[in-house]
Amino acid sequence: MHRLILTILVFTAFSTQAQIHEIGVFAGGSNFIGDVGKTSYVNPNEFAFGMIYKWNRSPRHSWRASISMAKITGDDSNSEITSRQQRDYDFENTVKEVALGLEFNFFDFDLHQLERQFTPYVFVGLAYTHYNGLFYESPNVKKSDSEHGTLSIPFALGVKSNLTKNLIVGFEVAPRYTFADDIDGSSPTNDKLKNVAFGNVNSNDWYVFTGFTLTYTFGKKPCFCD
């Protein structure tokens, strides 16, 4: 038992020494997928930005946290669907998001190596999204009587490379599946507004971030990298 405890303590100490951190920013565009506007999956038409923190546990994976904010819009006049063009609704909203999850690198990405490195990566996690509840008084959009929040599932597919010893640049496409259907005002949660609901009630709203990340690395090097 004492040997087991000693082994765990040594492993924990080594892991603490081996970890390294990243902090930085995200900047790019956002687009919405729902009951109003276009249905294109990647079509950034508004500005999105945020801050990112990563705790790299190995050359292959890291824990990642982020705070993001974006303007979200939709306009039926830009849709490829004829019925939406004829309806001619539009909306504007703002989403504020806090996300936490795991990022996995396809190739080893050792932040302690000085040579140029490159890897595709994926990210998946859980997020909380804050937004304004909307409803329509045809064809105008009005804010509802409360602000809303929902859980979301963030995904990302990207590529990254080190610019210098301490700077890493990346590019990613990051969809968010929400457990809400009123970001665009199509399905108000207020029971008094159910008569103005429209669209597919079985399909929740999505929004997508597309853009660049720039992070600065810091932290103690692993003991085998002296």
GROMACS .gro file of C-alpha atoms in nm:
model
  226
    1MET     CA    1   0.000   0.000   0.000
    2HIS     CA    2   0.282   0.241   0.089
    3ARG     CA    3   0.449   0.169  -0.247
    4LEU     CA    4   0.122   0.240  -0.428
    5ILE     CA    5   0.080   0.573  -0.248
    6LEU     CA    6   0.441   0.666  -0.322
    7THR     CA    7   0.393   0.579  -0.692
    8ILE     CA    8   0.081   0.796  -0.712
    9LEU     CA    9   0.259   1.090  -0.544
   10VAL     CA   10   0.557   1.062  -0.780
   11PHE     CA   11   0.330   1.043  -1.085
   12THR     CA   12   0.129   1.344  -0.963
   13ALA     CA   13   0.444   1.547  -0.904
   14PHE     CA   14   0.577   1.458  -1.248
   15SER     CA   15   0.244   1.552  -1.411
   16THR     CA   16   0.248   1.888  -1.235
   17GLN     CA   17   0.598   1.960  -1.360
   18ALA     CA   18   0.511   1.848  -1.711
   19GLN     CA   19   0.205   2.065  -1.756
   20ILE     CA   20   0.215   2.391  -1.950
   21HIS     CA   21  -0.045   2.660  -2.003
   22GLU     CA   22  -0.176   2.874  -2.287
   23ILE     CA   23  -0.378   3.193  -2.274
   24GLY     CA   24  -0.494   3.396  -2.570
   25VAL     CA   25  -0.772   3.524  -2.790
   26PHE     CA   26  -1.016   3.413  -3.058
   27ALA     CA   27  -1.132   3.646  -3.336
   28GLY     CA   28  -1.347   3.569  -3.637
   29GLY     CA   29  -1.705   3.546  -3.751
   30SER     CA   30  -2.034   3.390  -3.648
   31ASN     CA   31  -2.338   3.259  -3.829
   32PHE     CA   32  -2.674   3.117  -3.723
   33ILE     CA   33  -2.859   2.802  -3.831
   34GLY     CA   34  -3.226   2.785  -3.737
   35ASP     CA   35  -3.574   2.879  -3.856
   36VAL     CA   36  -3.483   3.224  -3.989
   37GLY     CA   37  -3.230   3.312  -4.256
   38LYS     CA   38  -2.981   3.094  -4.440
   39THR     CA   39  -2.922   2.730  -4.362
   40SER     CA   40  -2.552   2.730  -4.462
   41TYR     CA   41  -2.342   2.560  -4.197
   42VAL     CA   42  -2.030   2.773  -4.237
   43ASN     CA   43  -2.117   3.124  -4.347
   44PRO     CA   44  -1.974   3.384  -4.104
   45ASN     CA   45  -2.157   3.715  -4.140
   46GLU     CA   46  -2.106   3.881  -3.801
   47PHE     CA   47  -1.809   3.944  -3.570
   48ALA     CA   48  -1.721   3.702  -3.288
   49PHE     CA   49  -1.443   3.723  -3.031
   50GLY     CA   50  -1.334   3.566  -2.705
   51MET     CA   51  -1.060   3.458  -2.466
   52ILE     CA   52  -0.912   3.107  -2.439
   53TYR     CA   53  -0.720   2.923  -2.170
   54LYS     CA   54  -0.563   2.578  -2.216
   55TRP     CA   55  -0.403   2.343  -1.966
   56ASN     CA   56  -0.192   2.104  -2.172
   57ARG     CA   57  -0.173   1.765  -2.004
   58SER     CA   58   0.025   1.592  -2.280
   59PRO     CA   59   0.141   1.652  -2.640
   60ARG     CA   60  -0.191   1.500  -2.750
   61HIS     CA   61  -0.459   1.655  -2.526
   62SER     CA   62  -0.544   1.959  -2.315
   63TRP     CA   63  -0.829   2.097  -2.107
   64ARG     CA   64  -0.969   2.412  -2.262
   65ALA     CA   65  -1.189   2.692  -2.124
   66SER     CA   66  -1.322   2.993  -2.313
   67ILE     CA   67  -1.541   3.300  -2.282
   68SER     CA   68  -1.694   3.418  -2.610
   69MET     CA   69  -1.934   3.681  -2.737
   70ALA     CA   70  -2.089   3.723  -3.080
   71LYS     CA   71  -2.361   3.902  -3.268
   72ILE     CA   72  -2.607   3.657  -3.424
   73THR     CA   73  -2.832   3.756  -3.715
   74GLY     CA   74  -3.063   3.596  -3.968
   75ASP     CA   75  -3.251   3.736  -4.267
   76ASP     CA   76  -3.505   3.542  -4.471
   77SER     CA   77  -3.438   3.761  -4.774
   78ASN     CA   78  -3.092   3.601  -4.797
   79SER     CA   79  -3.224   3.245  -4.766
   80GLU     CA   80  -3.214   2.993  -5.050
   81ILE     CA   81  -3.556   2.862  -4.938
   82THR     CA   82  -3.845   3.022  -5.129
   83SER     CA   83  -4.094   3.003  -4.841
   84ARG     CA   84  -3.853   3.193  -4.617
   85GLN     CA   85  -3.797   3.457  -4.881
   86GLN     CA   86  -4.173   3.509  -4.903
   87ARG     CA   87  -4.207   3.526  -4.523
   88ASP     CA   88  -3.924   3.784  -4.503
   89TYR     CA   89  -3.846   3.774  -4.130
   90ASP     CA   90  -3.516   3.891  -3.983
   91PHE     CA   91  -3.365   3.908  -3.634
   92GLU     CA   92  -3.060   4.020  -3.438
   93ASN     CA   93  -2.937   3.877  -3.109
   94THR     CA   94  -2.622   3.857  -2.897
   95VAL     CA   95  -2.485   3.537  -2.747
   96LYS     CA   96  -2.245   3.524  -2.454
   97GLU     CA   97  -2.087   3.186  -2.390
   98VAL     CA   98  -1.875   3.012  -2.129
   99ALA     CA   99  -1.735   2.676  -2.244
  100LEU     CA  100  -1.519   2.399  -2.099
  101GLY     CA  101  -1.398   2.084  -2.272
  102LEU     CA  102  -1.120   1.864  -2.406
  103GLU     CA  103  -0.899   1.938  -2.707
  104PHE     CA  104  -0.730   1.644  -2.880
  105ASN     CA  105  -0.438   1.675  -3.124
  106PHE     CA  106  -0.409   1.429  -3.413
  107PHE     CA  107  -0.028   1.457  -3.401
  108ASP     CA  108   0.206   1.514  -3.108
  109PHE     CA  109   0.230   1.887  -3.036
  110ASP     CA  110   0.510   1.932  -2.783
  111LEU     CA  111   0.521   2.294  -2.670
  112HIS     CA  112   0.876   2.247  -2.541
  113GLN     CA  113   1.021   2.174  -2.885
  114LEU     CA  114   1.166   2.470  -3.073
  115GLU     CA  115   1.117   2.339  -3.427
  116ARG     CA  116   0.804   2.419  -3.628
  117GLN     CA  117   0.510   2.192  -3.548
  118PHE     CA  118   0.168   2.145  -3.702
  119THR     CA  119  -0.138   1.939  -3.617
  120PRO     CA  120  -0.511   1.917  -3.684
  121TYR     CA  121  -0.722   1.900  -3.369
  122VAL     CA  122  -1.076   1.848  -3.245
  123PHE     CA  123  -1.254   1.995  -2.945
  124VAL     CA  124  -1.574   1.893  -2.767
  125GLY     CA  125  -1.722   2.014  -2.441
  126LEU     CA  126  -2.013   2.173  -2.262
  127ALA     CA  127  -2.115   2.539  -2.262
  128TYR     CA  128  -2.363   2.782  -2.112
  129THR     CA  129  -2.509   3.032  -2.359
  130HIS     CA  130  -2.681   3.355  -2.254
  131TYR     CA  131  -2.906   3.542  -2.500
  132ASN     CA  132  -3.221   3.752  -2.531
  133GLY     CA  133  -3.550   3.570  -2.580
  134LEU     CA  134  -3.725   3.705  -2.891
  135PHE     CA  135  -4.070   3.689  -3.046
  136TYR     CA  136  -4.227   3.826  -3.362
  137GLU     CA  137  -4.501   4.078  -3.411
  138SER     CA  138  -4.496   4.018  -3.785
  139PRO     CA  139  -4.272   4.123  -3.948
  140ASN     CA  140  -4.098   4.308  -3.663
  141VAL     CA  141  -3.892   4.148  -3.389
  142LYS     CA  142  -3.939   4.249  -3.026
  143LYS     CA  143  -3.747   4.145  -2.716
  144SER     CA  144  -3.930   3.921  -2.474
  145ASP     CA  145  -3.976   4.013  -2.110
  146SER     CA  146  -3.668   3.821  -1.992
  147GLU     CA  147  -3.314   3.717  -2.077
  148HIS     CA  148  -3.256   3.346  -2.130
  149GLY     CA  149  -2.982   3.091  -2.086
  150THR     CA  150  -2.932   2.741  -2.221
  151LEU     CA  151  -2.680   2.460  -2.218
  152SER     CA  152  -2.495   2.408  -2.545
  153ILE     CA  153  -2.260   2.147  -2.687
  154PRO     CA  154  -1.957   2.309  -2.855
  155PHE     CA  155  -1.752   2.128  -3.118
  156ALA     CA  156  -1.447   2.246  -3.310
  157LEU     CA  157  -1.229   2.119  -3.592
  158GLY     CA  158  -0.909   2.313  -3.651
  159VAL     CA  159  -0.540   2.326  -3.730
  160LYS     CA  160  -0.259   2.495  -3.538
  161SER     CA  161   0.113   2.566  -3.555
  162ASN     CA  162   0.374   2.741  -3.343
  163LEU     CA  163   0.488   3.080  -3.472
  164THR     CA  164   0.761   3.126  -3.213
  165LYS     CA  165   0.874   2.955  -2.893
  166ASN     CA  166   0.577   3.100  -2.704
  167LEU     CA  167   0.316   3.189  -2.970
  168ILE     CA  168   0.072   2.943  -3.129
  169VAL     CA  169  -0.171   3.032  -3.408
  170GLY     CA  170  -0.473   2.827  -3.507
  171PHE     CA  171  -0.775   2.830  -3.733
  172GLU     CA  172  -1.100   2.651  -3.646
  173VAL     CA  173  -1.463   2.601  -3.736
  174ALA     CA  174  -1.667   2.557  -3.419
  175PRO     CA  175  -2.041   2.475  -3.431
  176ARG     CA  176  -2.257   2.506  -3.118
  177TYR     CA  177  -2.568   2.293  -3.075
  178THR     CA  178  -2.802   2.459  -2.826
  179PHE     CA  179  -3.091   2.319  -2.625
  180ALA     CA  180  -3.298   2.625  -2.719
  181ASP     CA  181  -3.524   2.716  -3.010
  182ASP     CA  182  -3.596   3.084  -2.946
  183ILE     CA  183  -3.264   3.255  -3.024
  184ASP     CA  184  -3.424   3.360  -3.355
  185GLY     CA  185  -3.767   3.421  -3.199
  186SER     CA  186  -3.934   3.126  -3.374
  187SER     CA  187  -4.041   2.938  -3.061
  188PRO     CA  188  -4.093   3.166  -2.757
  189THR     CA  189  -4.075   2.998  -2.417
  190ASN     CA  190  -4.343   3.228  -2.277
  191ASP     CA  191  -4.675   3.038  -2.292
  192LYS     CA  192  -4.859   3.363  -2.371
  193LEU     CA  193  -4.662   3.387  -2.698
  194LYS     CA  194  -4.715   3.031  -2.824
  195ASN     CA  195  -4.963   3.158  -3.085
  196VAL     CA  196  -4.684   3.343  -3.269
  197ALA     CA  197  -4.448   3.043  -3.283
  198PHE     CA  198  -4.344   2.906  -3.622
  199GLY     CA  199  -4.084   2.683  -3.784
  200ASN     CA  200  -3.968   2.333  -3.695
  201VAL     CA  201  -4.029   2.277  -3.324
  202ASN     CA  202  -3.825   1.954  -3.336
  203SER     CA  203  -3.504   2.128  -3.445
  204ASN     CA  204  -3.308   2.342  -3.199
  205ASP     CA  205  -3.091   2.639  -3.287
  206TRP     CA  206  -2.724   2.625  -3.386
  207TYR     CA  207  -2.460   2.893  -3.415
  208VAL     CA  208  -2.108   2.862  -3.555
  209PHE     CA  209  -1.781   3.039  -3.476
  210THR     CA  210  -1.519   3.048  -3.753
  211GLY     CA  211  -1.186   3.221  -3.702
  212PHE     CA  212  -0.834   3.237  -3.567
  213THR     CA  213  -0.683   3.173  -3.226
  214LEU     CA  214  -0.358   3.321  -3.097
  215THR     CA  215  -0.223   3.193  -2.766
  216TYR     CA  216   0.084   3.255  -2.551
  217THR     CA  217   0.242   2.957  -2.375
  218PHE     CA  218   0.389   2.960  -2.026
  219GLY     CA  219   0.469   2.713  -1.749
  220LYS     CA  220   0.744   2.486  -1.625
  221LYS     CA  221   0.914   2.254  -1.870
  222PRO     CA  222   0.905   1.879  -1.810
  223CYS     CA  223   1.211   1.743  -1.631
  224PHE     CA  224   1.319   1.546  -1.937
  225CYS     CA  225   1.347   1.861  -2.150
  226ASP     CA  226   1.648   2.024  -1.984
   0.00000   0.00000   0.00000
